[in-house]
mmCIF file of C-alpha atoms and ligand atoms in Angstrom:
data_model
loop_
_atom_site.group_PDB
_atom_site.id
_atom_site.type_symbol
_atom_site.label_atom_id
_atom_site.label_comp_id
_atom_site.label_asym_id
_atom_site.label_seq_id
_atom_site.Cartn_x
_atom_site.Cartn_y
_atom_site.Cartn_z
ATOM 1 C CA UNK A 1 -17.808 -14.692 -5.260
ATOM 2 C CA UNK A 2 -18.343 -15.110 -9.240
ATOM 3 C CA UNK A 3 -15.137 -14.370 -11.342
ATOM 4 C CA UNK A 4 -15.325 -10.812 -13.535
ATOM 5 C CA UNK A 5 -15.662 -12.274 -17.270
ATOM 6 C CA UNK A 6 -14.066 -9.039 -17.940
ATOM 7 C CA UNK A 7 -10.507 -9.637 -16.174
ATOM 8 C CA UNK A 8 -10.050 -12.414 -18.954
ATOM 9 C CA UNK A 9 -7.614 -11.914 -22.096
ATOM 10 C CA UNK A 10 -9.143 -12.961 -25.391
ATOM 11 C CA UNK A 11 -7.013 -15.938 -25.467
ATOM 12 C CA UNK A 12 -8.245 -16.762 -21.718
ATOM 13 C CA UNK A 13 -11.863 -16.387 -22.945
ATOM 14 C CA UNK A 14 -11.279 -18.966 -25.466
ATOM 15 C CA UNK A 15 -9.647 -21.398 -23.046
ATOM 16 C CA UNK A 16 -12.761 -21.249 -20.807
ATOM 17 C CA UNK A 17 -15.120 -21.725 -23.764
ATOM 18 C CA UNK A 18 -13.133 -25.025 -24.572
ATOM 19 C CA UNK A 19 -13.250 -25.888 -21.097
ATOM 20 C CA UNK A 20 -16.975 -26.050 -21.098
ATOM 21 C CA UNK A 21 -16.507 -27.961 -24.680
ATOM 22 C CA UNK A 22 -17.060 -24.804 -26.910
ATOM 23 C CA UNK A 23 -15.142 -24.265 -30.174
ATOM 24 C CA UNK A 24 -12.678 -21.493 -30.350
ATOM 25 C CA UNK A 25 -15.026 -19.225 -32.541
ATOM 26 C CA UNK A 26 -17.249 -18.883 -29.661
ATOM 27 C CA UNK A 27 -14.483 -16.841 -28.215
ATOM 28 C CA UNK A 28 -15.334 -14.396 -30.750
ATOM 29 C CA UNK A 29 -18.639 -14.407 -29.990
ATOM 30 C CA UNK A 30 -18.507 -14.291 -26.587
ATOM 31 C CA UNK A 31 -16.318 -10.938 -26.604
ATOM 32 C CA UNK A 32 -18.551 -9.162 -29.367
ATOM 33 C CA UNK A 33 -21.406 -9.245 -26.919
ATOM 34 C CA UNK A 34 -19.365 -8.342 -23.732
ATOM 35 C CA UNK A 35 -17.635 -5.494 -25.592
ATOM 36 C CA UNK A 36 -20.875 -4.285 -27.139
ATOM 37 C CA UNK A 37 -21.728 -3.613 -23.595
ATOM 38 C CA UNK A 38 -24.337 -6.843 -22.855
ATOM 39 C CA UNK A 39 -24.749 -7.366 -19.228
ATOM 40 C CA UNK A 40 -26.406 -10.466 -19.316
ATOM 41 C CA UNK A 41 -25.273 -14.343 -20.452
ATOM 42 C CA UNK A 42 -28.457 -14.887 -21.353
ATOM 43 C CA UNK A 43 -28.846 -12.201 -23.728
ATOM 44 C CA UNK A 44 -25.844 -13.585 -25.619
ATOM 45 C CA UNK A 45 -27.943 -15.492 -27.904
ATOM 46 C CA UNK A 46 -26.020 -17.289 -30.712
ATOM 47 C CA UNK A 47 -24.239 -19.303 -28.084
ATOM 48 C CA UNK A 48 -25.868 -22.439 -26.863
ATOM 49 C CA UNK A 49 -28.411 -22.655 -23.786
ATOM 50 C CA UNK A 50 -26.234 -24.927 -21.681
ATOM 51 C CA UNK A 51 -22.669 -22.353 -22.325
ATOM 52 C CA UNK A 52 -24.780 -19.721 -20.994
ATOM 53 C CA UNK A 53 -25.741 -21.042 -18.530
ATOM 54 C CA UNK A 54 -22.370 -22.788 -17.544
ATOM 55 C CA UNK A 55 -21.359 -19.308 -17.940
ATOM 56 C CA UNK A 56 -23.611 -17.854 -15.839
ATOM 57 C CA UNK A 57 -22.654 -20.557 -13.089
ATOM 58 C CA UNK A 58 -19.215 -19.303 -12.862
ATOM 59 C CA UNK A 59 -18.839 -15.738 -13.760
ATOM 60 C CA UNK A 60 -20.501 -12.343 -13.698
ATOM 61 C CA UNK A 61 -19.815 -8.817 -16.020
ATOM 62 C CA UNK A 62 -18.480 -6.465 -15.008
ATOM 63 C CA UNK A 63 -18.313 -4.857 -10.967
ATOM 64 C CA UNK A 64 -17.845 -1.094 -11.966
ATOM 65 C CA UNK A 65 -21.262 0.384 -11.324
ATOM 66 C CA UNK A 66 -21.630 4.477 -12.175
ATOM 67 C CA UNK A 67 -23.457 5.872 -8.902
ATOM 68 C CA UNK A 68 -23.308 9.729 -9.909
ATOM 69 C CA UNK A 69 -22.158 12.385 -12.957
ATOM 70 C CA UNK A 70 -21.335 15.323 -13.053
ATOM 71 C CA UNK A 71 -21.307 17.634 -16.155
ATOM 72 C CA UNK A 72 -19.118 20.711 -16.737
ATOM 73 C CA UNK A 73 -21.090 23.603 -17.584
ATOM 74 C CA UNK A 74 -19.987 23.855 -21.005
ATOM 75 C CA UNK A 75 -20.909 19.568 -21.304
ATOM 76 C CA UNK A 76 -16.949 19.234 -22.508
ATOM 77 C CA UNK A 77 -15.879 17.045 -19.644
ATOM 78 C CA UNK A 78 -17.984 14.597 -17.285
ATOM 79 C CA UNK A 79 -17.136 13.323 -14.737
ATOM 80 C CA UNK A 80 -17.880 9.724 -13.460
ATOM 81 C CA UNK A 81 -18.246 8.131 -10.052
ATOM 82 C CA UNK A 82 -17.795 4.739 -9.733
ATOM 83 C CA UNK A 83 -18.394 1.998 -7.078
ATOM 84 C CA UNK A 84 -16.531 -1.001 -6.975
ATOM 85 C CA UNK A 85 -17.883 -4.387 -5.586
ATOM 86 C CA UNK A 86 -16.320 -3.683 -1.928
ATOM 87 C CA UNK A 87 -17.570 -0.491 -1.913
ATOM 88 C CA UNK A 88 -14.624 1.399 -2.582
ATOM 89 C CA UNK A 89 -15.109 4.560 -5.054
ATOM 90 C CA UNK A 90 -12.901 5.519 -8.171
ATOM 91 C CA UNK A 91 -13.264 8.532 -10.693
ATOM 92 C CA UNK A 92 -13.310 8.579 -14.278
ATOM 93 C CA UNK A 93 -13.566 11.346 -16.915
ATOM 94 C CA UNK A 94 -14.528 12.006 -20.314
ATOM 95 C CA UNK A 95 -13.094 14.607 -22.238
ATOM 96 C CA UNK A 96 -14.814 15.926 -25.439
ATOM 97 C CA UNK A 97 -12.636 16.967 -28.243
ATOM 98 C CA UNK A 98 -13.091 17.253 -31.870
ATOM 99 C CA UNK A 99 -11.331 14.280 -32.612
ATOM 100 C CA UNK A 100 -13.303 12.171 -30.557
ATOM 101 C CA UNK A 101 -13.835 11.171 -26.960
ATOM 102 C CA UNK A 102 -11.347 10.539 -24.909
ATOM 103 C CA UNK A 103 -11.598 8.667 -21.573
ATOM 104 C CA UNK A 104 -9.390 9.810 -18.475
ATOM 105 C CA UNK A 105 -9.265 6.367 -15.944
ATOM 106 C CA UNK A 106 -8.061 5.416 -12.818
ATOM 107 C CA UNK A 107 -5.511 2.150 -12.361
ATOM 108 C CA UNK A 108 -5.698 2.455 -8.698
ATOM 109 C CA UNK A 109 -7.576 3.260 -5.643
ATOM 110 C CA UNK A 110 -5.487 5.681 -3.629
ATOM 111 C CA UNK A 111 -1.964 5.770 -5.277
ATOM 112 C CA UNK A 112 1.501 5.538 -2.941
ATOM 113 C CA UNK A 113 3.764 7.786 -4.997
ATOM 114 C CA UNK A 114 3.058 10.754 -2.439
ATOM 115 C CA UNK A 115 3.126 13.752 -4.677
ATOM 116 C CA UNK A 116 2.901 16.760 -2.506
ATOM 117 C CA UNK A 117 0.392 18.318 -5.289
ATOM 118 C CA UNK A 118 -1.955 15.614 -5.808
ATOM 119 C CA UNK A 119 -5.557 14.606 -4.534
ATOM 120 C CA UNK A 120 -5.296 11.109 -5.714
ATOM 121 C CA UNK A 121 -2.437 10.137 -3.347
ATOM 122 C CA UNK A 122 -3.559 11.823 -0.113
ATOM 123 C CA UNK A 123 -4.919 8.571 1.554
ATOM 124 C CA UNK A 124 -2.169 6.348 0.002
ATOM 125 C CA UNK A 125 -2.722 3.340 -1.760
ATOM 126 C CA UNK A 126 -6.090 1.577 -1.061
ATOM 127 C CA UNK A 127 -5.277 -0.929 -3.901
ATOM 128 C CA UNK A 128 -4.754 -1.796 -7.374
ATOM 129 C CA UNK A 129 -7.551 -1.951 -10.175
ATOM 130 C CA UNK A 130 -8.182 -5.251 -11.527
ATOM 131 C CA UNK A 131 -8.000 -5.544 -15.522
ATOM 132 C CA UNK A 132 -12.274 -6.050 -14.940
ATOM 133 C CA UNK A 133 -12.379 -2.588 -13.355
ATOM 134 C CA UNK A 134 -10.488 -0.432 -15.947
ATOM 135 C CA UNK A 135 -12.386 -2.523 -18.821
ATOM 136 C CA UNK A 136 -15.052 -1.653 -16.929
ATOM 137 C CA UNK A 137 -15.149 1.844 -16.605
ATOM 138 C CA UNK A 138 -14.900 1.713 -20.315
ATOM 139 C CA UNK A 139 -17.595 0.016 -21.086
ATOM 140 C CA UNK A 140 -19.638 1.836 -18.398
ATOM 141 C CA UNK A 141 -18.809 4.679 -20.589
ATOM 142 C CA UNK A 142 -19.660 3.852 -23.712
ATOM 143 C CA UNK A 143 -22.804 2.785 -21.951
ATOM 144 C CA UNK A 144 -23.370 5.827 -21.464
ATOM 145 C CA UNK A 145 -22.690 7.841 -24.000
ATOM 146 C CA UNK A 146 -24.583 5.793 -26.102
ATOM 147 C CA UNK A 147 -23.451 3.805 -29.482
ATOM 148 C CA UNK A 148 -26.144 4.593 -31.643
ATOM 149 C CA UNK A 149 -24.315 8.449 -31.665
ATOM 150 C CA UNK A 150 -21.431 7.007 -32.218
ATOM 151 C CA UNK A 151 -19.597 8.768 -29.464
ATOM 152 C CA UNK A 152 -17.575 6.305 -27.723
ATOM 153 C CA UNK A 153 -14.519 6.171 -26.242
ATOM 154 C CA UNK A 154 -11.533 5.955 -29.248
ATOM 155 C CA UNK A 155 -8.900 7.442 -26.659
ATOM 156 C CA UNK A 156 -7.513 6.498 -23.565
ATOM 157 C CA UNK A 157 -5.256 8.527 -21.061
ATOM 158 C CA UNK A 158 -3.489 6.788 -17.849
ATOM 159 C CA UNK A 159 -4.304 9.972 -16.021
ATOM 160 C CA UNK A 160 -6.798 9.070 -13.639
ATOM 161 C CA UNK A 161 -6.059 8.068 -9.396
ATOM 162 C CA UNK A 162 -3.194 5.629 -9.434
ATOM 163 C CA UNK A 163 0.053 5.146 -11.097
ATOM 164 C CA UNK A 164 -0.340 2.973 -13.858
ATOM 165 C CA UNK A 165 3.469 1.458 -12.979
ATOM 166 C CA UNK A 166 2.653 0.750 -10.056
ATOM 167 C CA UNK A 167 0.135 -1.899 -11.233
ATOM 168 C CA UNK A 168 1.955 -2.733 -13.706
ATOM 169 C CA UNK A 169 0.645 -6.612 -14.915
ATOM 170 C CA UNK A 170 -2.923 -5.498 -14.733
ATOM 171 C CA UNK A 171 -2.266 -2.440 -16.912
ATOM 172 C CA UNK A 172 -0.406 -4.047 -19.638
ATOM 173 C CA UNK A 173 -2.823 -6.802 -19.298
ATOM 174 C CA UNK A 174 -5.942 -4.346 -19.935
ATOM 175 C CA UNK A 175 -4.139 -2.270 -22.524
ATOM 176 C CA UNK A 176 -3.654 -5.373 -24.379
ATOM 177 C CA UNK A 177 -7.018 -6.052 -23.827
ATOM 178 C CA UNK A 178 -9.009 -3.155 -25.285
ATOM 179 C CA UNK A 179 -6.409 -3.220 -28.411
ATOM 180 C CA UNK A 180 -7.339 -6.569 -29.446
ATOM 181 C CA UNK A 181 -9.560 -6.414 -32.820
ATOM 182 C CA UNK A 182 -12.136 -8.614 -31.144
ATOM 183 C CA UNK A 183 -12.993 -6.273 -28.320
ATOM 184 C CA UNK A 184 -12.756 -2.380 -28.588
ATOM 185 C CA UNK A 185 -9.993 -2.485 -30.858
ATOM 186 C CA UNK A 186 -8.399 0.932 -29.622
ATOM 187 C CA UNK A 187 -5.056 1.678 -31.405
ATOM 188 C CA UNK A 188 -1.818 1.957 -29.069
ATOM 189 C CA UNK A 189 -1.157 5.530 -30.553
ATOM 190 C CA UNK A 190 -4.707 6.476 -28.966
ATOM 191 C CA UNK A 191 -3.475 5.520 -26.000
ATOM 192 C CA UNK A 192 -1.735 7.477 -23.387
ATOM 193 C CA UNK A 193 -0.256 6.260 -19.909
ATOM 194 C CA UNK A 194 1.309 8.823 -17.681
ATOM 195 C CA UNK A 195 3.785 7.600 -14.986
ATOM 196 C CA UNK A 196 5.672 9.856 -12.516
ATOM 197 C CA UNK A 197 8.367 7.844 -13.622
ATOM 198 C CA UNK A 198 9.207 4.836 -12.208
ATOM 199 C CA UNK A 199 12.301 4.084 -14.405
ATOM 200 C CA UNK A 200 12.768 0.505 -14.157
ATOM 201 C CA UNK A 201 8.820 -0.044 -15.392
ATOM 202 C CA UNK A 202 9.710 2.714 -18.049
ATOM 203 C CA UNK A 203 12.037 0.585 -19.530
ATOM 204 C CA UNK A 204 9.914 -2.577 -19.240
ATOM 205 C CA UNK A 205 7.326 -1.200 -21.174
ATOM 206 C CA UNK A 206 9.335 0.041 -23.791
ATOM 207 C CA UNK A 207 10.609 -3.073 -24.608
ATOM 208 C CA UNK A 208 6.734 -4.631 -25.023
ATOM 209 C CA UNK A 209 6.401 -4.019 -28.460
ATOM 210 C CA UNK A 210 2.988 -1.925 -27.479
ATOM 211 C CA UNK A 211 3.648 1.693 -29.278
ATOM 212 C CA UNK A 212 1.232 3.672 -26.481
ATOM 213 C CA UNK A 213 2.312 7.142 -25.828
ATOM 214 C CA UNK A 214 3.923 7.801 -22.684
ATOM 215 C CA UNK A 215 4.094 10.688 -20.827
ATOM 216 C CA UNK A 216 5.873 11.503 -17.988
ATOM 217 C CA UNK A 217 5.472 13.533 -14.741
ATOM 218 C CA UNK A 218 8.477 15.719 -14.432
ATOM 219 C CA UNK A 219 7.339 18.938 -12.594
ATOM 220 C CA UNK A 220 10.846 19.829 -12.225
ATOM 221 C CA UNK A 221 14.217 20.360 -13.830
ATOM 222 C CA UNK A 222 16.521 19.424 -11.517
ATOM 223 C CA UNK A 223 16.449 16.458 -8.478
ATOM 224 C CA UNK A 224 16.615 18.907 -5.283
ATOM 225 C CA UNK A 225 13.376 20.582 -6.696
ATOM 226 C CA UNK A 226 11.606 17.712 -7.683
ATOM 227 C CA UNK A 227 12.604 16.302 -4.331
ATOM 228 C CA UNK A 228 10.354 18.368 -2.717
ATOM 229 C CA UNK A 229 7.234 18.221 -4.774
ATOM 230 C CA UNK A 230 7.593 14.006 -5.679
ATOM 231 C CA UNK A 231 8.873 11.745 -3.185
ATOM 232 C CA UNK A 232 9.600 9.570 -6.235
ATOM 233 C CA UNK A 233 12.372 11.353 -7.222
ATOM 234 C CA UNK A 234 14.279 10.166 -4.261
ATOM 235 C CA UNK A 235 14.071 6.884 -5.893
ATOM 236 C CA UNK A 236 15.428 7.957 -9.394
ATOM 237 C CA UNK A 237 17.218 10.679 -10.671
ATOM 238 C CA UNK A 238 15.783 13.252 -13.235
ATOM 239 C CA UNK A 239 18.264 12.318 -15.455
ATOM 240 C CA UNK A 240 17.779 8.427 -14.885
ATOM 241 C CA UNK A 241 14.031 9.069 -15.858
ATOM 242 C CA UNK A 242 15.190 11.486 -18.925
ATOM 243 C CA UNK A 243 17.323 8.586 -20.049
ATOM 244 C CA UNK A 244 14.311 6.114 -19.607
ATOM 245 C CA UNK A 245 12.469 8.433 -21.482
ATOM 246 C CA UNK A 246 15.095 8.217 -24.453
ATOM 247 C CA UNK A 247 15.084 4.752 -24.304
ATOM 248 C CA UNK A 248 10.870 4.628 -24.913
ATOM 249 C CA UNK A 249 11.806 6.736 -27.931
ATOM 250 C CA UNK A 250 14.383 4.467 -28.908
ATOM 251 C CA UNK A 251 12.394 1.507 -28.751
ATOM 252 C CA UNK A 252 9.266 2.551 -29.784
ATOM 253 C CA UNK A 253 9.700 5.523 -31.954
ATOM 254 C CA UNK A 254 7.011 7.160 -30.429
ATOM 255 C CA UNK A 255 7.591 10.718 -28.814
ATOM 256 C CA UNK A 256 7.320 11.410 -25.188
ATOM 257 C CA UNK A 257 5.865 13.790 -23.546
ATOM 258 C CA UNK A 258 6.813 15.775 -19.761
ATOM 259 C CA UNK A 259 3.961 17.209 -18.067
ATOM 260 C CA UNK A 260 5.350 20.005 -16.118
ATOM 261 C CA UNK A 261 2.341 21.517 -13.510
ATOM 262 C CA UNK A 262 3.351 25.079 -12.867
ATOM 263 C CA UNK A 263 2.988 26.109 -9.105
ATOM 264 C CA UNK A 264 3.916 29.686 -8.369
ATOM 265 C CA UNK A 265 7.364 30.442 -7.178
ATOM 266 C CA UNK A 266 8.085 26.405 -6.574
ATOM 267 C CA UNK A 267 9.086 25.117 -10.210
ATOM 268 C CA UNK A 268 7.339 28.331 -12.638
ATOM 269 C CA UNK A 269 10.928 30.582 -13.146
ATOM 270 C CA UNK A 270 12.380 31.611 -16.244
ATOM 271 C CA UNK A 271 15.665 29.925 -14.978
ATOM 272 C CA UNK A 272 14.008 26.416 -14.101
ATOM 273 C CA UNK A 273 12.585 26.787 -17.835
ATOM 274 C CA UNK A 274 16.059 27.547 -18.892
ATOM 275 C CA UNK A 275 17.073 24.550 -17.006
ATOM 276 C CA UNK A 276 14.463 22.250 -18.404
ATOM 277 C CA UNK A 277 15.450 23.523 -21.871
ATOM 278 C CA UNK A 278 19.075 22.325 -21.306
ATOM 279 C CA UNK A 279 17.787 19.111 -19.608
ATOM 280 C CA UNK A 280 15.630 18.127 -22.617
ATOM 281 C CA UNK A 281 17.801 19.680 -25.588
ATOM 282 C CA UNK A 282 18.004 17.271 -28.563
ATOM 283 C CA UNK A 283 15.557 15.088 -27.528
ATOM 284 C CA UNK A 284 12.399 15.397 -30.001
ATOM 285 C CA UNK A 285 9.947 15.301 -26.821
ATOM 286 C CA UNK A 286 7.330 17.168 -26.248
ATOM 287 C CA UNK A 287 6.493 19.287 -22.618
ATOM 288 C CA UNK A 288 2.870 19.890 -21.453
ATOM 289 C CA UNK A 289 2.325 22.626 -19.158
ATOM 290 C CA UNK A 290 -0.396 22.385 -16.451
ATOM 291 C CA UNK A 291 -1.253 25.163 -14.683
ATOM 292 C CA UNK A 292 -1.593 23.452 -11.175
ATOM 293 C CA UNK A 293 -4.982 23.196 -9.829
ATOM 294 C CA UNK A 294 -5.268 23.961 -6.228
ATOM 295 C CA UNK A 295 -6.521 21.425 -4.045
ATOM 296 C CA UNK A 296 -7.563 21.536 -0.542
ATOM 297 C CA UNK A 297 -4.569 21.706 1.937
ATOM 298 C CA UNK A 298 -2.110 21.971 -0.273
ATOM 299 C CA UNK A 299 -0.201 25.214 -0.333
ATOM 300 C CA UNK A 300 0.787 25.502 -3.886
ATOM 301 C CA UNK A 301 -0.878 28.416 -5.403
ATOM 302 C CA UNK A 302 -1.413 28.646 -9.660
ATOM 303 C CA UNK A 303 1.258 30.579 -11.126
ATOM 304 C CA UNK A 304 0.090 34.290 -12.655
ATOM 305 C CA UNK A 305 -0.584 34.158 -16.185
ATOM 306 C CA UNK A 306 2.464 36.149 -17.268
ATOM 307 C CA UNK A 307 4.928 33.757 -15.699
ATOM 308 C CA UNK A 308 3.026 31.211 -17.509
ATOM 309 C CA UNK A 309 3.614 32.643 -21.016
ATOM 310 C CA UNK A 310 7.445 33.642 -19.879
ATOM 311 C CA UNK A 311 7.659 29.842 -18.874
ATOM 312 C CA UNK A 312 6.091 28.699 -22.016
ATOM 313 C CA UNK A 313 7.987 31.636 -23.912
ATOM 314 C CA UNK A 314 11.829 30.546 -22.938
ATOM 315 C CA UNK A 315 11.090 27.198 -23.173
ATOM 316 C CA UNK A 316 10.327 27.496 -26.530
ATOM 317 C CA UNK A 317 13.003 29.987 -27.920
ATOM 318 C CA UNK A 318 15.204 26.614 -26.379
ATOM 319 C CA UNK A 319 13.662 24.821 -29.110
ATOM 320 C CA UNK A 320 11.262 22.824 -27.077
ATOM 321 C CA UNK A 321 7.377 21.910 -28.188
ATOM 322 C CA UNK A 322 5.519 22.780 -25.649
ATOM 323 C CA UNK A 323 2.015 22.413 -25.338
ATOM 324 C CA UNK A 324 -0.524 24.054 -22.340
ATOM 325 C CA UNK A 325 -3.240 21.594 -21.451
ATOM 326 C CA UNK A 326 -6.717 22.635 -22.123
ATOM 327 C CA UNK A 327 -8.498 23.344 -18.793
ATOM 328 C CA UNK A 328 -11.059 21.412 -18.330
ATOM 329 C CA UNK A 329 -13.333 19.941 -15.675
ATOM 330 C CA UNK A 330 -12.693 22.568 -12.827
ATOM 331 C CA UNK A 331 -15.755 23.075 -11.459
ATOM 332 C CA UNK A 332 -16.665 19.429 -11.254
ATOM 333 C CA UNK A 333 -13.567 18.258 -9.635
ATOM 334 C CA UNK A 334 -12.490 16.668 -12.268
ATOM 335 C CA UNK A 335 -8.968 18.113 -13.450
ATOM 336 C CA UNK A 336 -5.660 17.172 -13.315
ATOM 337 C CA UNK A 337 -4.789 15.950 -9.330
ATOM 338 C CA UNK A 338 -8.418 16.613 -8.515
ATOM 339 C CA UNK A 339 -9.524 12.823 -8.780
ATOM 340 C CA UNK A 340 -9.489 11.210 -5.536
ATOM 341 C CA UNK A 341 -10.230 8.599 -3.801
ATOM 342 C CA UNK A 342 -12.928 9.737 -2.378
ATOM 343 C CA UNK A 343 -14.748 7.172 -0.077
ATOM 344 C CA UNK A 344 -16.382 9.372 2.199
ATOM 345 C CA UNK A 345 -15.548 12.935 0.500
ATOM 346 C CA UNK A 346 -17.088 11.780 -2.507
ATOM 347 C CA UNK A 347 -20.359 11.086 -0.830
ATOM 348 C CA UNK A 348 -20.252 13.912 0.870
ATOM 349 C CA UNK A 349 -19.427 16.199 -2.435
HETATM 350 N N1 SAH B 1 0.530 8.651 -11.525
HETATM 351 C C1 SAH B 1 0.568 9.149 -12.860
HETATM 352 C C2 SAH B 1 -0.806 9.629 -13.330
HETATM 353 C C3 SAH B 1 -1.331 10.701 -12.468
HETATM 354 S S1 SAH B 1 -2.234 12.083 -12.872
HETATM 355 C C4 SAH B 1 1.576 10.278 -12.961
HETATM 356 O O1 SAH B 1 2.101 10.683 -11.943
HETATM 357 O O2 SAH B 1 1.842 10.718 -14.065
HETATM 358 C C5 SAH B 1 -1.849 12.882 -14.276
HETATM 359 C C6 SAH B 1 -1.054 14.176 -14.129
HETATM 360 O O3 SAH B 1 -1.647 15.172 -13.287
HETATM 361 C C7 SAH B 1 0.333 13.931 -13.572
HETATM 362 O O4 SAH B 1 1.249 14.627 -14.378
HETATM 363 C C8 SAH B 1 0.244 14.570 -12.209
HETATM 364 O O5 SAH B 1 1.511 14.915 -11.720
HETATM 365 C C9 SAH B 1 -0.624 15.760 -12.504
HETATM 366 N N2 SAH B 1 -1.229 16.391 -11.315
HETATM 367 C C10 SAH B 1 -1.482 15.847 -10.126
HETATM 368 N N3 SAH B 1 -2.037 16.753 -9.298
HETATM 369 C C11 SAH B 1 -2.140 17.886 -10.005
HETATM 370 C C12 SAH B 1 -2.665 19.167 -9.708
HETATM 371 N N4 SAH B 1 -3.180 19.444 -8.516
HETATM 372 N N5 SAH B 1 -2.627 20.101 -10.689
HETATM 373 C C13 SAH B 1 -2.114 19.818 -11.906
HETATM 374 N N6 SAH B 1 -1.627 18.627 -12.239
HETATM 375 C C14 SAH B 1 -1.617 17.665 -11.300
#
């Protein structure tokens, strides 16, 4: 099978070019027209006949093909389905915000971290995402939201089926990727990845010298709790990942944030607040609150709206920011934990 012209780094584009006896500055051309969403080499046509066709010989663009969407009723999210070339199925979602668009993707099929609360992971890990297939649902996007309105993707969130750590080379790799001026040119501050905390990768990235914001599942203040909602936290402590988490601040002066989902009666007391308050206190961080969103077979209900606003309440009066996520997607399946993958379901949906 043909290569995806979209797993290659700008400076691996140029390499190939020179292979086939191409200057470097055909590099450039070469990613304008990929990243201005051409699908063909032989539309690309300030390069020379024969490099097209060389091209052509050796490589294809792109192997993330949209097979169905699904708009919310007030058009502020859509969501994406996706099939890959052997037939496997990821989900992607747009979110419309003032600011601008921002795309929610996937990094894996499947994901292995287990979290009791979570669609994504139910199946396990099915595999990871090459760089080709996270460029790609990009650029399917855009595709589809059309340039000429000028309402393409300037933000990305990690927060799609996977765990970004987990794939760790082929992330950085694509991050890298759609920052470079040459292709999509996406700044690192409008980009978010959200890991359930994987502390050695934490670090890693930290020291990368890529200023992205990261964001981190906590879901709990304390390790017996989060024991029993994230089988990751049998790996590392919460407060090994609280000191990772100082350490990406350290690093990269960028502020991090803990999403917290609230599930009634599991992690949604005033005292685990209190607890979280103490946990996080004089670290300039930020905490998101989720209200959980049920998923099948899962027996965490959403926490009443009053214990919400207590939560959010004595958080706060301990001098936390704390932020609730807009709701969005529900009724398409396509909110926090709802993304699966869906082989079969999906199809079914
Ligand atoms: N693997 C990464 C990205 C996953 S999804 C991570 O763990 O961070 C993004 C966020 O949605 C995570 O904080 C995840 O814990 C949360 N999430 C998963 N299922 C959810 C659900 N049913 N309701 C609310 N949030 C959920």
């Amino acid at each position: 099978m043909k290569q995806d012209i979209l797993d290659k780094s700008p400076e691996e584009i140029t390499d190939i070019l020179k292979q086939i006896g191409e200057p470097s500055f055909r590099g450039k051309q070469l990613l304008n027209w990929l990243y201005r969403g051409t699908k063909s080499f032989e539309d690309m046509t300030n390069l020379p006949k024969h490099t097209r066709i060389k091209l052509k010989e050796r490589y294809m663009i792109g192997r993330v093909k949209q097979i169905k969407k699904m708009t919310s009723d007030n058009s502020d999210t859509i969501k994406y389905l996706c099939l890959l070339h052997d037939s496997n199925i990821i989900e992607c979602v747009v979110m419309r915000y003032d600011y601008g668009n921002t795309l929610c993707l996937s990094t894996q099929v499947g994901c292995r971290m287990g979290c009791s609360f979570c669609e994504s992971t139910r199946q396990g890990l099915i595999r990871n995402l090459e760089v080709g297939e996270m460029v790609g649902q990009v650029l399917m996007v855009n595709a589809d939201l059309g340039e000429a309105e000028k309402r393409n993707i300037r933000n990305v969130v990690l927060m799609g089926s996977g765990e970004p750590l987990d794939n760790y080379d082929n992330v950085v790799k694509f991050l890298n990727l759609i920052h470079d001026p040459n292709t999509l040119n996406i700044s690192f501050r409008n980009i978010t990845l959200s890991t359930c905390g994987l502390v050695p990768r934490m670090r890693e990235l930290a020291d990368m010298d890529m200023p992205i914001t990261l964001a981190v599942s906590l879901h709990a203040p304390n390790d017996e709790s989060r024991r029993r909602i994230m089988p990751v936290a049998s790996a590392y402590s919460v407060r090994e990942v609280v000191e990772a988490a100082k350490y990406y601040f350290e690093r990269t002066g960028r502020r991090v944030s803990f999403e917290y989902s609230l599930m009634e009666g599991v992690n949604d007391g005033v005292e685990q607040a209190e607890e979280l308050g103490r946990l996080l206190e004089d670290f300039p961080c930020h905490v998101n609150i989720i209200p959980i969103n049920t998923i099948e077979g899962a027996p965490y209900r959403r926490s009443p709206e009053v214990r919400i606003q207590l939560f959010e309440k004595s958080l706060r009066s301990a001098g936390i920011q704390v932020t609730r996520r807009r709701e969005l997607g529900h009724e398409i399946g396509g909110a926090c934990g709802q993304l699966k993958r869906g082989y079969v379901d999906t199809l079914q949906r």
